[in-house]
Each structure stands twice: as C-alpha cells, then as structure tokens.
Coordinates of C-alpha atoms and ligand atoms in Angstrom, one line a residue:
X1 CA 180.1 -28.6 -161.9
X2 CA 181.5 -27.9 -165.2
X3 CA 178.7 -28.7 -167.7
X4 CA 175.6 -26.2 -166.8
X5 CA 173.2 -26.5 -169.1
X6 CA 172.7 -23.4 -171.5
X7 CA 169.5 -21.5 -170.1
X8 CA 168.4 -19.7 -173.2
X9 CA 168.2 -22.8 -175.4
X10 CA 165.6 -25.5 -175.5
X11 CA 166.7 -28.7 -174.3
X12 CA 164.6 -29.8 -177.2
X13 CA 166.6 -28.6 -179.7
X14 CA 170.4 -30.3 -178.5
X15 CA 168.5 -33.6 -178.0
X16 CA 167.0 -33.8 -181.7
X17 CA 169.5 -34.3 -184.4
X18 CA 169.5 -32.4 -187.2
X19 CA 168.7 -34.0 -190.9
X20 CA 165.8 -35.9 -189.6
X21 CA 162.1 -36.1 -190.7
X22 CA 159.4 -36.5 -188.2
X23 CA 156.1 -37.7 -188.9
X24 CA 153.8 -35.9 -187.0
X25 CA 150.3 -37.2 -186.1
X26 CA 148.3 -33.8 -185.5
X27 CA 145.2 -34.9 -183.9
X28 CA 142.0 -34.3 -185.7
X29 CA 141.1 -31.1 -185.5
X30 CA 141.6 -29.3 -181.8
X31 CA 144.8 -28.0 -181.5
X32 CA 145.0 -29.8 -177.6
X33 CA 145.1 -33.0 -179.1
X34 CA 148.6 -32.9 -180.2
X35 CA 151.0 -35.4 -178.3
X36 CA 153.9 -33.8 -176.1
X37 CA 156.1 -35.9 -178.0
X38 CA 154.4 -33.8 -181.4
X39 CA 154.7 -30.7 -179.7
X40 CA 158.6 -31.4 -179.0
X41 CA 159.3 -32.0 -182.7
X42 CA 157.3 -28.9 -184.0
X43 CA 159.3 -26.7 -181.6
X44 CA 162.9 -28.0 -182.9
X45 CA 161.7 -28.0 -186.8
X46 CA 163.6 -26.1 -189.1
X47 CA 160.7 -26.7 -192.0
X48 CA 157.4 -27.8 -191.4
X49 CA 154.9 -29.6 -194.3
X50 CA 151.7 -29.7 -192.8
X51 CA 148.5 -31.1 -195.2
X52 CA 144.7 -29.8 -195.0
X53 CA 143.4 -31.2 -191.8
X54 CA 146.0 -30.4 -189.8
X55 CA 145.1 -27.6 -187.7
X56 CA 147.2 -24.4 -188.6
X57 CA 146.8 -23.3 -185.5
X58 CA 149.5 -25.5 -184.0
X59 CA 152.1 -23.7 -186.4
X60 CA 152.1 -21.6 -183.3
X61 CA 154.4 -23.7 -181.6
X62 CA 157.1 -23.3 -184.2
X63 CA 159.3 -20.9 -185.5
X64 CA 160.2 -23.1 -188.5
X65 CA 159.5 -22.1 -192.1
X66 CA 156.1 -23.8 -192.9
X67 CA 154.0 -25.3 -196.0
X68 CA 150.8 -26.2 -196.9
X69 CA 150.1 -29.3 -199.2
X70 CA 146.8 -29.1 -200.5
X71 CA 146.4 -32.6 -202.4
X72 CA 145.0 -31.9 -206.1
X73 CA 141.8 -33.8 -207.5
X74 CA 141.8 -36.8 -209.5
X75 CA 144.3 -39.8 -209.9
X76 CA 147.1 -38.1 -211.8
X77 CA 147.1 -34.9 -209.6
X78 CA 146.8 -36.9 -206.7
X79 CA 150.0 -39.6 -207.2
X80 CA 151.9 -36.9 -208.7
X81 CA 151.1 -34.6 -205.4
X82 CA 152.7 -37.5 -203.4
X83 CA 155.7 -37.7 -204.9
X84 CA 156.5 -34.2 -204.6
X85 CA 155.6 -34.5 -200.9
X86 CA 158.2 -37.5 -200.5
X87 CA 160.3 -35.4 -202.6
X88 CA 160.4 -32.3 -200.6
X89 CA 161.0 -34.0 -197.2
X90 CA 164.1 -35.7 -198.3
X91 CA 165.6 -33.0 -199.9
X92 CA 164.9 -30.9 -197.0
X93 CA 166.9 -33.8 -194.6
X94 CA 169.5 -33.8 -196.6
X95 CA 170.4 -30.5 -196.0
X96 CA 170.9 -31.1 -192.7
X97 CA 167.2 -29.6 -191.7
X98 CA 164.9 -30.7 -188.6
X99 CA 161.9 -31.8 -190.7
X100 CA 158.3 -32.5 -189.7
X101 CA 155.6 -34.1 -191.8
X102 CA 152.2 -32.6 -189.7
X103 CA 149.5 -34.5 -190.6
X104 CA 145.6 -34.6 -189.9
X105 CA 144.6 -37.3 -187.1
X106 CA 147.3 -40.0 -187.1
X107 CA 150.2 -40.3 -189.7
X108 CA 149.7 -44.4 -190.0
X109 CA 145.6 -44.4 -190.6
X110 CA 144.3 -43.4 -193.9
X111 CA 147.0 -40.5 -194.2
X112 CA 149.8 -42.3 -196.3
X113 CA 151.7 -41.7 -194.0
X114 CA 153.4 -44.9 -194.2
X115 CA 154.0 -44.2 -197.9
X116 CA 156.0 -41.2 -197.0
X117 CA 157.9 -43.6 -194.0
X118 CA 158.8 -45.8 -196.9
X119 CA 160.0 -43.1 -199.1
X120 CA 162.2 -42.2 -196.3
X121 CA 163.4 -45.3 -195.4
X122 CA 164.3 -45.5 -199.4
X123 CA 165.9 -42.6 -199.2
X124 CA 168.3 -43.6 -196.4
X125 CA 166.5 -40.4 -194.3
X126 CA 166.5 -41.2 -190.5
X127 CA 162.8 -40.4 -189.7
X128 CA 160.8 -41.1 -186.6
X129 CA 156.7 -41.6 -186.5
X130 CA 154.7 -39.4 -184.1
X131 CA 151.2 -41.2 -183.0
X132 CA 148.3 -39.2 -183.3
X133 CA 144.8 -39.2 -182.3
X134 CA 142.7 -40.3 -185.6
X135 CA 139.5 -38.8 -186.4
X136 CA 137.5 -42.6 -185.4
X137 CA 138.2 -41.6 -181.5
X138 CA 138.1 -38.1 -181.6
X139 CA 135.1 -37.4 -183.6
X140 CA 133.7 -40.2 -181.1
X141 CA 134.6 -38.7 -177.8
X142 CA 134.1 -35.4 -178.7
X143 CA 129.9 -36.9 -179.6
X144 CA 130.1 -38.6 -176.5
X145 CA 130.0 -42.0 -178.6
X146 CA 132.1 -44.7 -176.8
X147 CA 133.1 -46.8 -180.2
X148 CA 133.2 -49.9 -177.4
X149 CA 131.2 -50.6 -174.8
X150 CA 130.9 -54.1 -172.5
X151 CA 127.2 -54.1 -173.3
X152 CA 127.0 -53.0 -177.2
X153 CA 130.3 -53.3 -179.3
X154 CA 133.6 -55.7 -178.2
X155 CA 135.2 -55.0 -181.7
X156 CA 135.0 -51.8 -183.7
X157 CA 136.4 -51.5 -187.4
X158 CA 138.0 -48.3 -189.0
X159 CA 137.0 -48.4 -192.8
X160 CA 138.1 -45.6 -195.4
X161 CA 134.6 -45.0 -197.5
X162 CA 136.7 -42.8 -199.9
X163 CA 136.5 -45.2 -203.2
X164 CA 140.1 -44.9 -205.5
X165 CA 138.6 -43.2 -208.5
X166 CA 141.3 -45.6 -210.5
X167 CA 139.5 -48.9 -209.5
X168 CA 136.1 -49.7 -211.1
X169 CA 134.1 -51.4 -208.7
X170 CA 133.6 -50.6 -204.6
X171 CA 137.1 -52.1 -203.1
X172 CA 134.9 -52.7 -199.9
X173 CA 133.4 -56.3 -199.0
X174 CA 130.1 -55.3 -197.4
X175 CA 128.9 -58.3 -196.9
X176 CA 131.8 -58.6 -194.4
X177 CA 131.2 -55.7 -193.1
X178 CA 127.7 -56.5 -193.0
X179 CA 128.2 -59.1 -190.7
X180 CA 131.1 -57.2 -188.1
X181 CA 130.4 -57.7 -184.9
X182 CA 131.0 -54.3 -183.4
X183 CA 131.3 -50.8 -184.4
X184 CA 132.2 -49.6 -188.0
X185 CA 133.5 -46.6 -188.6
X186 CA 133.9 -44.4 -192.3
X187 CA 136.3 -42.3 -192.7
X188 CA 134.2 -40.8 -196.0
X189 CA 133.3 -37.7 -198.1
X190 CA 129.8 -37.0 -197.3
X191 CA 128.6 -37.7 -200.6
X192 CA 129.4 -41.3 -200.3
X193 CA 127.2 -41.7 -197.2
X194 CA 123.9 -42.8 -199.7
X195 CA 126.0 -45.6 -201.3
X196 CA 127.6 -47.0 -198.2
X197 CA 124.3 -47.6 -195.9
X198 CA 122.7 -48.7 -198.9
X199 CA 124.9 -51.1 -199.6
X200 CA 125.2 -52.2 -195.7
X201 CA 121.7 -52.7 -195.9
X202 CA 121.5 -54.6 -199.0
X203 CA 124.3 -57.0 -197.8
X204 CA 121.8 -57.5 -194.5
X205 CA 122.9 -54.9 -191.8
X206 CA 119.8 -53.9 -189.7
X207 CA 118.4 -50.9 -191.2
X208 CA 117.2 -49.9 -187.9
X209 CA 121.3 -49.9 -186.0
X210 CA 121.9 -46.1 -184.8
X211 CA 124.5 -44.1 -186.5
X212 CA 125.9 -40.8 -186.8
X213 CA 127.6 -38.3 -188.9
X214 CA 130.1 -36.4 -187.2
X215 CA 131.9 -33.3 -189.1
X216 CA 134.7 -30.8 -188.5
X217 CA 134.9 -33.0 -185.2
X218 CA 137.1 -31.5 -182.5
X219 CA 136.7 -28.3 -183.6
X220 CA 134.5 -25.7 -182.5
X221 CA 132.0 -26.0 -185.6
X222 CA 131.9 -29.8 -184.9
X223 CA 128.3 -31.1 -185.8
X224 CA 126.6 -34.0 -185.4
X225 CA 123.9 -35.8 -186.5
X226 CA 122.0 -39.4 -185.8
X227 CA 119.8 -41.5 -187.0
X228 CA 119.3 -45.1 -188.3
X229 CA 121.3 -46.7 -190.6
X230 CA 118.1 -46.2 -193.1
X231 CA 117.5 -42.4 -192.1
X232 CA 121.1 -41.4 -191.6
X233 CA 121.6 -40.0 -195.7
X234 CA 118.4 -38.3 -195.5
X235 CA 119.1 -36.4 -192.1
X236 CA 123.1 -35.5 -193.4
X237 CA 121.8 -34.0 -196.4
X238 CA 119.2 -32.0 -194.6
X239 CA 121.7 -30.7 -192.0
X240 CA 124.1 -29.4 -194.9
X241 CA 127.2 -30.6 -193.8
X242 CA 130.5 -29.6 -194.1
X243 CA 134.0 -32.1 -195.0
X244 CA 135.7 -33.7 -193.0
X245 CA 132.8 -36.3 -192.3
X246 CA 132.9 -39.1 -190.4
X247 CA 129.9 -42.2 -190.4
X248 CA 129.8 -44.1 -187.2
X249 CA 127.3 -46.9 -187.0
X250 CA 126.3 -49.1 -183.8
X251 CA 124.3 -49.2 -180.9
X252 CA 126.8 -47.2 -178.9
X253 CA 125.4 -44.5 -180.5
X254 CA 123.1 -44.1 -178.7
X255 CA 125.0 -44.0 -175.6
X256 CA 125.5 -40.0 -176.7
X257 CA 121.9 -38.6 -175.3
X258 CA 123.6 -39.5 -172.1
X259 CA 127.4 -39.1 -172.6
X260 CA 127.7 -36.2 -174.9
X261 CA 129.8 -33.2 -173.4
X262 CA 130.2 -30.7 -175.9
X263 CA 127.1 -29.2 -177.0
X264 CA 126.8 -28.4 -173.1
X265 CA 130.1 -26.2 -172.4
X266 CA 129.1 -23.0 -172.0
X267 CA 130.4 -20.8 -175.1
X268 CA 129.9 -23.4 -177.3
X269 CA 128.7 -22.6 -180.7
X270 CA 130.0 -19.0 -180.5
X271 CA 132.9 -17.3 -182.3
X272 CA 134.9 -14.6 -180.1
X273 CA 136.9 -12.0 -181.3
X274 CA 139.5 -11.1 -178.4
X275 CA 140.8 -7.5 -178.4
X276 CA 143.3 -7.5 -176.5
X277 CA 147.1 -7.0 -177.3
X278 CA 148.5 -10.4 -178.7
X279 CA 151.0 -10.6 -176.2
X280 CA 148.3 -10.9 -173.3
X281 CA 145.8 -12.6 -175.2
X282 CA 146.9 -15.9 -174.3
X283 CA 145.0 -16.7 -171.5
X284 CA 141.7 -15.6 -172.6
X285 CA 141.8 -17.4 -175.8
X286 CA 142.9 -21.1 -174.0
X287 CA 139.8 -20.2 -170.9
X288 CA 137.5 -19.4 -174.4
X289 CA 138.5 -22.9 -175.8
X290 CA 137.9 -24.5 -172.5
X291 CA 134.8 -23.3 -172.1
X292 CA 134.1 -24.9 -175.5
X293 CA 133.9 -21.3 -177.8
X294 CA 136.2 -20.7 -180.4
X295 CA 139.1 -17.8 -179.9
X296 CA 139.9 -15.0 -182.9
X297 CA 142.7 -12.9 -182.0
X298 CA 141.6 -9.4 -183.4
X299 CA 143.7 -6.8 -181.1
X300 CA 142.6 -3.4 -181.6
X301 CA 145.4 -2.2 -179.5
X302 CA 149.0 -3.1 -179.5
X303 CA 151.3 -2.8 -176.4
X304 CA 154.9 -2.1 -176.5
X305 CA 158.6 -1.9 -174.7
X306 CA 158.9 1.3 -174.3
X307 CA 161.5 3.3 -176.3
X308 CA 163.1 4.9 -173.4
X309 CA 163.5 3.6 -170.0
X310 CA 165.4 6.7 -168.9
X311 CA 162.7 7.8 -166.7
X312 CA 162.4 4.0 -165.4
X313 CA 165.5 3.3 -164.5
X314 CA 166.3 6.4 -163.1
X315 CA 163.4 5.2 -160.2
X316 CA 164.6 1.4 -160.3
X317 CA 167.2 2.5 -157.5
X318 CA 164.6 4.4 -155.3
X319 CA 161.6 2.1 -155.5
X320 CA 161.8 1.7 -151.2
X321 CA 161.3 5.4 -151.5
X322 CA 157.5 5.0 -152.0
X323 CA 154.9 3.5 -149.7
X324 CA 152.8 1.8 -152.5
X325 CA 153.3 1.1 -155.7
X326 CA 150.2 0.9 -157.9
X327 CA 149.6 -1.4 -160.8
X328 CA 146.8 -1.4 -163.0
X329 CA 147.6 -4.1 -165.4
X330 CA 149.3 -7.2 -166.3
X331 CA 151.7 -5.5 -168.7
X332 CA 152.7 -2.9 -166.5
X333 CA 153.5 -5.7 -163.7
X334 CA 155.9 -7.7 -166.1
X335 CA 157.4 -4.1 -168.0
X336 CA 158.1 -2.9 -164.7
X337 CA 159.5 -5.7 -163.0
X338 CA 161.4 -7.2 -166.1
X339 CA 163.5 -4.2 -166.1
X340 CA 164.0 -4.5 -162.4
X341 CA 165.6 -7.9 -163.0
X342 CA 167.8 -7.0 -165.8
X343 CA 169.3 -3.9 -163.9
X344 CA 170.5 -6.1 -161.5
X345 CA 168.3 -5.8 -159.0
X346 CA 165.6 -8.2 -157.3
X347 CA 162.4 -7.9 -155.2
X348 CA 164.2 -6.5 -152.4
X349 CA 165.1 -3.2 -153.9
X350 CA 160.7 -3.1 -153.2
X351 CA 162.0 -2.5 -149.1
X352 CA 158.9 -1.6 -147.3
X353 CA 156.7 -0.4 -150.5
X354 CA 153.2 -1.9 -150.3
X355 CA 151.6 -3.0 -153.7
X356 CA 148.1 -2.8 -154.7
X357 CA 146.9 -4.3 -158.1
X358 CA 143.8 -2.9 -159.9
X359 CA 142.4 -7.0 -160.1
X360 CA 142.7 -10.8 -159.3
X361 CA 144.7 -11.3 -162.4
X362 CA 147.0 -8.1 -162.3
X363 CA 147.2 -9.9 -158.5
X364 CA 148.1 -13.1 -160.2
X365 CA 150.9 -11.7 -162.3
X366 CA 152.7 -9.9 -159.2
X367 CA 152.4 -13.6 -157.6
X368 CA 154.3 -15.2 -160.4
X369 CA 156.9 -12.7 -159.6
X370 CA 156.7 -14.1 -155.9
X371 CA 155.2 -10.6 -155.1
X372 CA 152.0 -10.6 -152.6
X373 CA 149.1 -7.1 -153.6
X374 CA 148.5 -5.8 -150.0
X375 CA 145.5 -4.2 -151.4
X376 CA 143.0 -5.2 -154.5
X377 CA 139.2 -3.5 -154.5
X378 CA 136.3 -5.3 -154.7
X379 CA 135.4 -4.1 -158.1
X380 CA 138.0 -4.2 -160.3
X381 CA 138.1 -0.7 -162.3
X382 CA 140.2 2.5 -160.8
X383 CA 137.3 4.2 -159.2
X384 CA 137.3 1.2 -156.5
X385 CA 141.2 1.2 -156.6
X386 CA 140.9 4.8 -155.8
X387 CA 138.8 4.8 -153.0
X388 CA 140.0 1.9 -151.5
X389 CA 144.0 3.3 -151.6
X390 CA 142.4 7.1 -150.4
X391 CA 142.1 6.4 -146.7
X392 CA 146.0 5.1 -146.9
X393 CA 147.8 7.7 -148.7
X394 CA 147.5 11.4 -147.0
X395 CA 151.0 12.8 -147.4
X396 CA 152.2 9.6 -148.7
X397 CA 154.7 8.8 -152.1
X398 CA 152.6 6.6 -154.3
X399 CA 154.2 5.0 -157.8
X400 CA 152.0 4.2 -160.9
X401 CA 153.5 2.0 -162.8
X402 CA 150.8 2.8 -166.1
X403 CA 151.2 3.0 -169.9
X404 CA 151.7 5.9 -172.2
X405 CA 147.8 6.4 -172.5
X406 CA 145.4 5.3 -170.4
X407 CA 142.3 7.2 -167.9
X408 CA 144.1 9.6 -165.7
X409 CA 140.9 8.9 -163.0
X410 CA 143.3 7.5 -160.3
X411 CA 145.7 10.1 -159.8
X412 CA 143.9 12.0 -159.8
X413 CA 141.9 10.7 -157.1
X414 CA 144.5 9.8 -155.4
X415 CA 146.1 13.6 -155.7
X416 CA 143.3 14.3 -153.9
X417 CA 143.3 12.3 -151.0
X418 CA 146.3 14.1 -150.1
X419 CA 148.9 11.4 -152.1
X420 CA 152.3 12.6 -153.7
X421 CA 151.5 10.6 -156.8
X422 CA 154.3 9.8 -159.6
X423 CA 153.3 8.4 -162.9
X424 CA 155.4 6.4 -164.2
X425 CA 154.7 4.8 -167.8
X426 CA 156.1 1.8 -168.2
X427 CA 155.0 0.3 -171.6
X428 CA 153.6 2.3 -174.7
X429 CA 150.1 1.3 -176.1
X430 CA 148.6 1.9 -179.0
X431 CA 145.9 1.7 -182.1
X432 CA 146.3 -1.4 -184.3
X433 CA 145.7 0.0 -187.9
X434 CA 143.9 -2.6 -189.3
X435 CA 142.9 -6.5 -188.8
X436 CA 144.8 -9.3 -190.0
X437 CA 142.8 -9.6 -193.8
X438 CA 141.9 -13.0 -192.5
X439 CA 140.1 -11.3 -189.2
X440 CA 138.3 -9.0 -191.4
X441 CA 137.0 -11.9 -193.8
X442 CA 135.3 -13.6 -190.5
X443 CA 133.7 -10.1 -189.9
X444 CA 132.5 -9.5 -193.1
X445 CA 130.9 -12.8 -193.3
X446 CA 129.8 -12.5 -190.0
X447 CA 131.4 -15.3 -188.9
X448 CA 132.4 -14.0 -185.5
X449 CA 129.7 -14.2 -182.9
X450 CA 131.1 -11.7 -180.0
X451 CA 133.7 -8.9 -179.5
X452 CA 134.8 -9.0 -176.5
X453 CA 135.9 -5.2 -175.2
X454 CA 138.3 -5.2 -172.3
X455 CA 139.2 -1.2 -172.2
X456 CA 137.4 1.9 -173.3
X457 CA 140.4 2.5 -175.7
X458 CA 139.9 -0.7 -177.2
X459 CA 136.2 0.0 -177.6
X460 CA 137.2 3.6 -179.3
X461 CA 139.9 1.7 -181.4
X462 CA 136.9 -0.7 -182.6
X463 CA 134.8 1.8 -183.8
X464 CA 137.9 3.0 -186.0
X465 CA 138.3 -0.9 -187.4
X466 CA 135.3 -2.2 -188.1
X467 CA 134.6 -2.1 -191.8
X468 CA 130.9 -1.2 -192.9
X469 CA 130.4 -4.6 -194.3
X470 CA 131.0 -6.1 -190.6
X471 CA 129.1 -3.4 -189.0
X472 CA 125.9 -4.5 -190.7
X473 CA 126.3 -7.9 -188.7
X474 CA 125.9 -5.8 -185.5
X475 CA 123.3 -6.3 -183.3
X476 CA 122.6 -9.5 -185.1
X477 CA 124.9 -12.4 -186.0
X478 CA 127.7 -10.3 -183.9
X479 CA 127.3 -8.2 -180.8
X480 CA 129.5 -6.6 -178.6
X481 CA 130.5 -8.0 -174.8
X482 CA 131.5 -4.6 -172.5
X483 CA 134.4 -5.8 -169.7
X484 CA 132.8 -3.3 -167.1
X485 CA 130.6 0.1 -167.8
X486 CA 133.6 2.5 -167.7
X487 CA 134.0 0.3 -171.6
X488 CA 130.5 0.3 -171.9
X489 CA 130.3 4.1 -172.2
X490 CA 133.1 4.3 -174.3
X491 CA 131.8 2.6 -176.2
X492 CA 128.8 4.0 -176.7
X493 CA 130.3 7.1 -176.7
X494 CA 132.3 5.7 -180.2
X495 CA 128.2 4.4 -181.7
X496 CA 129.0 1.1 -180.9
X497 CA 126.0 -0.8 -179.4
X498 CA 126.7 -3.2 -176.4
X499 CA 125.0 -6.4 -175.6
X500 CA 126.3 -6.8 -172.4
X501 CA 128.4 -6.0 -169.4
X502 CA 130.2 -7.8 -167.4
X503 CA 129.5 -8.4 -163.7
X504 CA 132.6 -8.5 -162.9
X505 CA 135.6 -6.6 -164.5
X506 CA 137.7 -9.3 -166.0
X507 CA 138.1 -11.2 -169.2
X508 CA 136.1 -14.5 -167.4
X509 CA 133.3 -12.2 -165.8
X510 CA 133.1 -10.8 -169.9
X511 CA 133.0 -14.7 -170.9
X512 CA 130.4 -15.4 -168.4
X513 CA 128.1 -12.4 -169.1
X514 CA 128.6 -13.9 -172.9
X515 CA 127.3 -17.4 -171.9
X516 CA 124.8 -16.3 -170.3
X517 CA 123.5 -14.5 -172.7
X518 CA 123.4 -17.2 -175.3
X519 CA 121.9 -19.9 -173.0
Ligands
SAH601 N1 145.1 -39.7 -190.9 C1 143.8 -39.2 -190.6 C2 142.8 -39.6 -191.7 C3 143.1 -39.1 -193.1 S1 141.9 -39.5 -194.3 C4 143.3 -39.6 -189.2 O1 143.9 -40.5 -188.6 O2 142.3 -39.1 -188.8 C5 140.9 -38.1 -194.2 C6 139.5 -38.5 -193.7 O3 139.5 -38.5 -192.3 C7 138.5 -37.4 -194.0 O4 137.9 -37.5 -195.3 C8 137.4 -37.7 -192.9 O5 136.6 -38.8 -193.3 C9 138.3 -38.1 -191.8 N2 138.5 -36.9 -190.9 C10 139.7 -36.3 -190.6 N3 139.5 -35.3 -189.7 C11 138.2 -35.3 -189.4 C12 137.4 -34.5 -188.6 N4 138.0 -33.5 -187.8 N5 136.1 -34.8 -188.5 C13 135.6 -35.8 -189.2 N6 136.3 -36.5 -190.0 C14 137.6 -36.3 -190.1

C-alpha cells in the first residue's frame, strides 16, 4: 500500500476545498444542536462570521480566525450591515480561505441567509448551505410542546412577527392566520407579542387557544411561559423576559404539563463554575450540560508538561523494576504514559508492575490506555489509597507517578508500611493568576450559582481569586460544592464557607451533592 493516509491531519480538511463559503445553520441556542455536517465545516474554516444568536461556544471547535456581526438598528444600518456581511465573505473566498457563515437556528428561515447564498452565487463563490435546527422546533422540544400532534395540530405555520420598520402597515394577513388550521408559530421581539394576539383575536382566533412564550430556548436560562391567547401579553410582561422570544399558539400546548423535560433535569437552573485545569475540564462541563446545568470554566489551577523529563525518562527503562505503580490522577496517567509512547516504548515495558489508581475515573483513564488498576479504594481520596496499598507493600518498590505539588499523605503512609517509595512528578501544577475578565463579570454579578472545588489547592487558590465584589454573593446567590472533606477543610482553612460535600470523591458525586441540594 502506497497511499497511507496522513495521521496527523484531519480527513476533514483534504476533503474540503479551499475558497469556499459554508453557510452554517447553528442550531438555536445549545451548542449540541449543531449538525455533524456543521461541525465538519467549522473545524476546516480558515475564518469564521458568526451573528448574535449563534452560540459562541461552538467557536470551540475551530481554530479559524472568527468575527462577530452584530446587526445595527434601524433600516439604513441594518441593509448597510448586510452588505458588508456579503462583502466580507466573498472577499474572504477569493483568497483562497475555507469560509463559514455561522448563523442562529437555520441559515434558510428568517436568517437571510438566502440573501447571502444569492450574493454568493452573484459573486461566482462556490458555497454550500448547512441545515440547522430553527428556533420553531427547538424552543418547542426543549418546552415539551409537540408543534404537531394526530389529535390537535396537522399543519403548523412558522411566521416572522418582526414588522420591517420601512413598510407602513402590519405585512401580516391575520385574518389568514386567523383561520390556520394548526399551529402558528412567531419568531418575534417580545414587545410585539401585545399587537400580534390582539390582532389574532380581532381577526376571530379563539381568545381562549393555549400559547406560550418561550425565550433564550435551548439554553440553560430557557424560560417559559403559558397562557391563553388573551392572557399570554399580560403573563410575558410579568415574567420579565429576556430576547430571543418565541410565541407558540395551539392546543398542543398544552401537551407540555405532561411532556416537558427540562425544568426536571437535575442541575437545571444552576450556573457552575468548574475549577479544574482546562485541559481536564472537559468531561465535567459536557456531564453538567447533561444534567441540564450550565458549565463556566473558571480553573484556579493550571496543569503543565513538565519542563524537564530527565528524571522521567531516566525511570521509563526500569518501570518492571517496581511492583506498583501509583496514580493519583488523570493527568498524571496520560503525562506519564504519553512519554512512555514517545520514547519508544509500549505497555509492556510495565512487566509485572501492578497499578493502583486513586478513583473510578483515574481507573478509566488507565483503561483508555488498555491498562487494567489492580487496586482502587472504596473511598476515593489517598488516606483509603494508603491503607488499602499498606498490607501489599512491606519491602516492596512502589512508583508515584504525582505532580510537582500536591499532599505528601501517601508516601508517607506508604513509607510506613514498610514500602520503598519513589516520587516521581510527572506534570507541574500551578495557581491561575486571575479569571478570564468574562469569569469575573459572572461572579461579580453573581451570576454563577456553585463553585465546584475538586482539590484542597484549588480551594486555597479560590480564596486567592475571588474578588470582594463576588465574595459578597457567598453564602447566597453562590455557594461553594467541597469534592470530599480533605477540600472541605482546606477550604475552610482559606475562610471559604462550604455548602456541601460530596459523598463520594468525584466530580459527579460533587454534581450530585449540588442537585441535591437545590431540589
Ligand atoms: N434563522 C433563525 C431565525 C433568525 S430570526 C432560526 O432558524 O431560528 C431571529 C428570531 O428567531 C428571534 O428574534 C427570535 O424570535 C427567534 N429565535 C432565535 N433563537 C431563539 C431562541 N434561542 N429562543 C427563542 N427564540 C429564538
């Protein structure tokens, strides 16, 4: 075989053609609800032009330059806005760029999108047109509104309530839409909700039909609000909104106290500031999403390669020389075995060394390196490791694979069990100076709900960050979440209050002990 495909390049990237502009459908809110085929493009995009619903978010997936287009007020700004927006896109292709147009729900429905395909097409710009899922289905799914239903609606009818300040009268023919058969749903600034029931009702639809307001839908401050076609203003206004707005009206409505889904996940409602490093904060911050919360990524500690492996790779050759190797974190597992890799060597080099890991998901990370723990304790924190390794390791070689700082409570436990204990750091950790300024705004505002705290020198490392102005939210609007009581301590230790420990010693024992707390 001649033609192996390149490993370190994405097969993405040699199937797109350059000086191309993809029109991205982002979904309407929740990042999840971008289409693989969106996902593709945003990965091979040289320059990315993504407007004001589109969830930022997904800018994760890319490494490509990317731009905001806020569209300016009234008729001039607007048109003028447009233009520049066609503008940029083809200049951009003709230099050869991978181009994607990210925009809010679906490119083709109320997004002029198509304007910008036409401009293309003008243009003589290859482009292609990425579905997305519009706000109509996802602001109804996520309210557990079915917009059809075999009993209530067999037609349903998406309707833009924003009026075109240039025209004079209401574009809309309500007495049509009056008399639609099905569901109708406005895609509408919430100050036009008054006028367009009013004038439903007027041209003879049932004051008494259900509807609902659903804003921000998809996200984790989705809210949403029912009522009657004749109530519905009244009830909006009260519940002080906030744009993007939706109004759905029809019987299947009502289908929601049954069928909604949301409100019932278990962190929903809450705001969670993760702490730990950003390279390992991954998985916490999808299970918070899943579990219905929203994630902020606020590390108070960072976690580095080490500067020098000298001492590491001066051990990579003798690793069969121990009878367990010890691992107390994910980081350590991947450092460690990373290096193992790139010096040439494999899982064998291991020989007869047993492995124990400090917890299930230290566990888990050894797995994905097809390496089984022969030992994890019951209670995930290195007192259990400790005592559970002490009966094993009289007068045997033990390796720690830890980071530059860190408790020094298992060796030394270990020491005294009678082990020959090497410490071997493996990744350097440290104090984050200061939050992102966007992090710190939430906190000031108090607009994060929980602090999740996953090590005592992430807890100490708090106490350093948290500005006053966010520390008078403690104990209030934001509390703390302690991963085990080793943290708790700490943290207490650094006059920090904690609202509650977890029962057990892992980021989803924390996320539990959080829902909990809140139900
Ligand atoms: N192309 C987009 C719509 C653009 S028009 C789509 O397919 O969804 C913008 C209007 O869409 C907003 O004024 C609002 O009425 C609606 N909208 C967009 N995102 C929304 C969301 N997350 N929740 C509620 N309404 C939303």
């Amino acid at each position: 075989m001649s033609e192996l495909a390149p490993s370190d390049t994405g097969s993405v990237r040699t199937s797109i053609r350059p000086g191309v502009v993809y029109l991205v459908g982002a979904g309407p809110g929740d990042a999840g609800l971008l289409t693989l085929r969106g996902l593709e493009c945003l990965r091979a995009a040289d320059f990315v032009l993504y407007d004001g619903l589109a969830n930022p978010d997904l800018l994760q997936y890319t490494n490509a330059l990317a731009e905001r287009t806020a569209r300016v007020g009234g008729p001039q700004g607007r048109h003028l806005e447009q233009t520049e927006i066609n503008d940029r896109l083809i200049a951009a292709a003709r230099k050869g760029k991978t181009v994607v147009r990210l925009k809010g729900g679906d490119p083709f429905i109320f997004g002029r999108g198509s304007e910008e395909a036409v401009a293309l097409a003008e243009a003589g710009i290859p482009f292609e047109v990425v579905p997305g899922i519009t706000a109509a289905t996802g602001a109804a799914v996520y309210s557990g509104i079915s917009l059809t239903h075999r009993d209530h609606a067999s037609a349903v009818a998406l309707i833009t309530g924003h009026e075109d300040p240039t025209k004079p009268e209401s574009a809309l023919p309500y007495d049509q839409l009056a008399g639609f058969p099905g569901t109708l749903v406005f895609y509408m600034g919430l100050h036009r909700i008054d006028a367009i029931t009013q004038s439903l009702i007027q041209s003879g639809r049932s004051p008494t039909e259900s509807a609902a307001v659903v804003c921000q839908a998809t996200t984790p401050r989705q809210q949403v609000v029912t009522g009657t076609l004749q109530t519905i203003s009244s009830i909006a206004q009260a519940a002080r909104l906030k744009p993007p707005s939706l109004l759905i009206v029809g019987d299947c409505v009502r289908l929601r106290d049954q069928t909604r889904w949301v409100e019932r996940r278990p962190l929903h409602g809450l705001t969670i500031g993760v702490t730990r490093p950003a390279e390992q904060a991954e998985e916490t911050i999808r299970r918070i999403r899943q579990l219905g919360g929203e994630a902020v990524l606020m590390p108070t500690i960072a976690v580095g390669p080490l500067h020098d492996w000298t001492a590491v790779d001066a051990i990579l050759p003798r690793l069969a020389e121990y009878d367990w190797a010890v691992f107390t974190s994910v980081n350590g597992v991947d450092q460690l075995l990373r290096r193992l890799w790139q010096s040439g060597r494999d899982s064998r080099a291991w020989g007869a060394c047993r492995l124990a890991a400090i917890g299930t998901v230290t566990a888990e990370r050894l797995a994905s390196w097809h390496l089984r723990a022969d030992l994890i304790p019951t209670e995930f924190r290195a007192e259990a490791l400790g005592a559970a390794l002490a009966p094993h390791v009289a007068g045997r070689r033990i390796l720690w694979a830890r980071a530059t700082r860190g408790r020094d409570i298992l060796p030394a436990t270990l020491r005294a069990a009678g082990a020959d204990v090497t410490e071997l750091p493996v990744y350097d950790n440290y104090d984050t100076t200061a939050f992102d300024p966007r992090v710190e705004e939430r906190l000031t505002q108090g607009d994060v709900n929980w602090i999740g705290l996953s090590s005592p020198s992430a807890a100490r490392s708090l106490a350093q960050l948290l500005s006053p102005a966010a520390r008078t939210h403690l104990g209030g609007q934001l509390r703390l979440a302690a991963i085990s009581p080793v943290t708790e301590a700490a943290a207490i230790e650094a006059g920090l209050p904690i609202a509650v420990v977890a029962r057990e010693y892992t980021w989803d024992g924390l996320l539990d002990a959080i829902a909990a707390c809140d139900r």
